[in-house]
PDB file of C-alpha atoms in Angstrom:
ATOM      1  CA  UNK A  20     124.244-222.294 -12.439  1.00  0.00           C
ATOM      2  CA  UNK A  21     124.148-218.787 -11.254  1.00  0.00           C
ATOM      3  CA  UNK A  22     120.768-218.157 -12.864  1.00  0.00           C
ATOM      4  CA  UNK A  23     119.283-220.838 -10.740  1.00  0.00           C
ATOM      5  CA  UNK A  24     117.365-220.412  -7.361  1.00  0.00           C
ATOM      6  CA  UNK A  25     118.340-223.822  -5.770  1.00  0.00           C
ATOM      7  CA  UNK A  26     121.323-225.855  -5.722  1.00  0.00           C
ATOM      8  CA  UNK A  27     122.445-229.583  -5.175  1.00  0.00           C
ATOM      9  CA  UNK A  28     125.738-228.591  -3.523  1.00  0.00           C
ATOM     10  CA  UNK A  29     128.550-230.632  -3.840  1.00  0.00           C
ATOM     11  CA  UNK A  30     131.087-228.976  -1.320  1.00  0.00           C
ATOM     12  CA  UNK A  31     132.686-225.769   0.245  1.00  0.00           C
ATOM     13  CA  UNK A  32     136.153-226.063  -0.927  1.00  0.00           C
ATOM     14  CA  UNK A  33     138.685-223.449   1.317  1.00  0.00           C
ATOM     15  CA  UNK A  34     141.104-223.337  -2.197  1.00  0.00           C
ATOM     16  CA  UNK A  35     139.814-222.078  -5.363  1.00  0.00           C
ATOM     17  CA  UNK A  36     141.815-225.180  -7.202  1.00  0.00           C
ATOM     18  CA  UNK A  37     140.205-227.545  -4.936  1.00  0.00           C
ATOM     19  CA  UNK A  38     136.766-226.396  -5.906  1.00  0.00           C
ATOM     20  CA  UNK A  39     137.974-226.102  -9.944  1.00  0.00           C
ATOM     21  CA  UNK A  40     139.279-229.585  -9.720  1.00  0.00           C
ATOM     22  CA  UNK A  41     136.513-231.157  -7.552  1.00  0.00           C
ATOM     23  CA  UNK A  42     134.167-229.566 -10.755  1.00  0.00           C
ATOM     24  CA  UNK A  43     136.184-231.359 -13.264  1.00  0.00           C
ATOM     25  CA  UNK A  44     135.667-234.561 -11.487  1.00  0.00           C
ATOM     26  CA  UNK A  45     132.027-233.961 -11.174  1.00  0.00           C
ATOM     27  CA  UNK A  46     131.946-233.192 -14.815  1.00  0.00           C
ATOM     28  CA  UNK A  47     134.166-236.696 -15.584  1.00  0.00           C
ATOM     29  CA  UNK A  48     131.049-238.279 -14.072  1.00  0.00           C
ATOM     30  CA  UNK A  49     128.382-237.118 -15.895  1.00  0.00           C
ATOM     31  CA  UNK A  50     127.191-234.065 -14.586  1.00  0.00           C
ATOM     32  CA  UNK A  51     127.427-231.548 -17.262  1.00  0.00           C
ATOM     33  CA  UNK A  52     126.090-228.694 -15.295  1.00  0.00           C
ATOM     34  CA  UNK A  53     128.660-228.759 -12.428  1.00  0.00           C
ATOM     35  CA  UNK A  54     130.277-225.588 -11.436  1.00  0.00           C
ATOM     36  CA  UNK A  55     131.308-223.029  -8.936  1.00  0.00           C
ATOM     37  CA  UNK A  56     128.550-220.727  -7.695  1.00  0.00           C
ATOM     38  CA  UNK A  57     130.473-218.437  -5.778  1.00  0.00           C
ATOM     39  CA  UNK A  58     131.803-218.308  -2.442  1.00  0.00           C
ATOM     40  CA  UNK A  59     130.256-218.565   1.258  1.00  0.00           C
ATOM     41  CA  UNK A  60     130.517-215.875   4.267  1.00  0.00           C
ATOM     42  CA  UNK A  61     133.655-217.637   5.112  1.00  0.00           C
ATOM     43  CA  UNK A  62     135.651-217.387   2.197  1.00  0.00           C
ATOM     44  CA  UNK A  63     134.685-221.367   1.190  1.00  0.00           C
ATOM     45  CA  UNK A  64     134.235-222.036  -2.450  1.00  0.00           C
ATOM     46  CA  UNK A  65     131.220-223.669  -3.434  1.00  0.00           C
ATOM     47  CA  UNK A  66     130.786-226.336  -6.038  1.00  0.00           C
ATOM     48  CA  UNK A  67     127.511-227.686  -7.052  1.00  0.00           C
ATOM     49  CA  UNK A  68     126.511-230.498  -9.210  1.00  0.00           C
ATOM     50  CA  UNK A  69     123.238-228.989 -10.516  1.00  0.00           C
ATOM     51  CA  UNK A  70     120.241-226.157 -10.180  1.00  0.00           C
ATOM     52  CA  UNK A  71     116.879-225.794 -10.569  1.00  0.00           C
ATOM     53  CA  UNK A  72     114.649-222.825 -10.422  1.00  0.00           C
ATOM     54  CA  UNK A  73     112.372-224.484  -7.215  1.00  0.00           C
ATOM     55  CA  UNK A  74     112.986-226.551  -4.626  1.00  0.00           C
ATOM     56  CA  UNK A  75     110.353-228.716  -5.017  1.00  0.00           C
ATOM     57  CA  UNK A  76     112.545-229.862  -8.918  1.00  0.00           C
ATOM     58  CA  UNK A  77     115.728-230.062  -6.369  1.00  0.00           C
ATOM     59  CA  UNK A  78     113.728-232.366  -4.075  1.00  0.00           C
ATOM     60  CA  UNK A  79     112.175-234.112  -6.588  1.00  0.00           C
ATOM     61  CA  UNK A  80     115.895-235.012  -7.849  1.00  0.00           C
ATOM     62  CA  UNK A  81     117.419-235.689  -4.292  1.00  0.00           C
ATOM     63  CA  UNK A  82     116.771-239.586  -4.743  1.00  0.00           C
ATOM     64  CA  UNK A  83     118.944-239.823  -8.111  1.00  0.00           C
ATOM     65  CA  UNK A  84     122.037-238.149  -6.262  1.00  0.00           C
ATOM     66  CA  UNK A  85     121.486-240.488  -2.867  1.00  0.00           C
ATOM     67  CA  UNK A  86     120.925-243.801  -4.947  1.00  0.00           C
ATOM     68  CA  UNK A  87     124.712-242.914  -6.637  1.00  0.00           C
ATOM     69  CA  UNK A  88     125.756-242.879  -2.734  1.00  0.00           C
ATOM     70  CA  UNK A  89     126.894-239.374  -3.261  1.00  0.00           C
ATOM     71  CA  UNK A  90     126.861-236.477  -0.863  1.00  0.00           C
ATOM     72  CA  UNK A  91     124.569-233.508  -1.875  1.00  0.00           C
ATOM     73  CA  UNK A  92     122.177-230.913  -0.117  1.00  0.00           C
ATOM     74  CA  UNK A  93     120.040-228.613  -1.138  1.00  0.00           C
ATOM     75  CA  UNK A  94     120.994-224.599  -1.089  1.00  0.00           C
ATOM     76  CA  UNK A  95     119.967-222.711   0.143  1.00  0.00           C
ATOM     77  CA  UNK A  96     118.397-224.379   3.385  1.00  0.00           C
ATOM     78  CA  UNK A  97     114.377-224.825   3.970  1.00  0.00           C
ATOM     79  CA  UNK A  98     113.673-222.048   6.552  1.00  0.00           C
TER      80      UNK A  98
END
């Protein structure tokens, strides 16, 4: 994921193991591309379930995620 521009975050986990196995469970569900993508200014880990290389392909996705009644949103934030 780290070669992608935008991410469907998945959460900001404050233990690396909490982050690896919140991953694995995303992975159990389908989503292949799941992964860490590094860590926040406050030391959170941050999973995400996929990227894409503009936020309008992100967007464009948002309704797939949301009709699963999953929590996701898009990284970084629209300025």
């Amino acid at each position: 994921l780290e070669f992608r521009r935008v991410l469907f975050r998945s959460g900001a986990f404050s233990s690396e193991s909490n982050a690896q196995n919140r991953v694995r469970q995303l992975k159990n569900s389908g989503y292949s591309t799941a992964g860490m993508v590094g860590q926040n200014e406050k030391g959170y880990y941050l999973v995400a379930y996929r990227g894409f290389s503009t936020r309008a392909q992100a967007e464009s996705y948002m309704p797939e995620i949301k009709n699963k009644g999953l929590s996701t949103w898009i990284y970084p934030p629209a300025k």
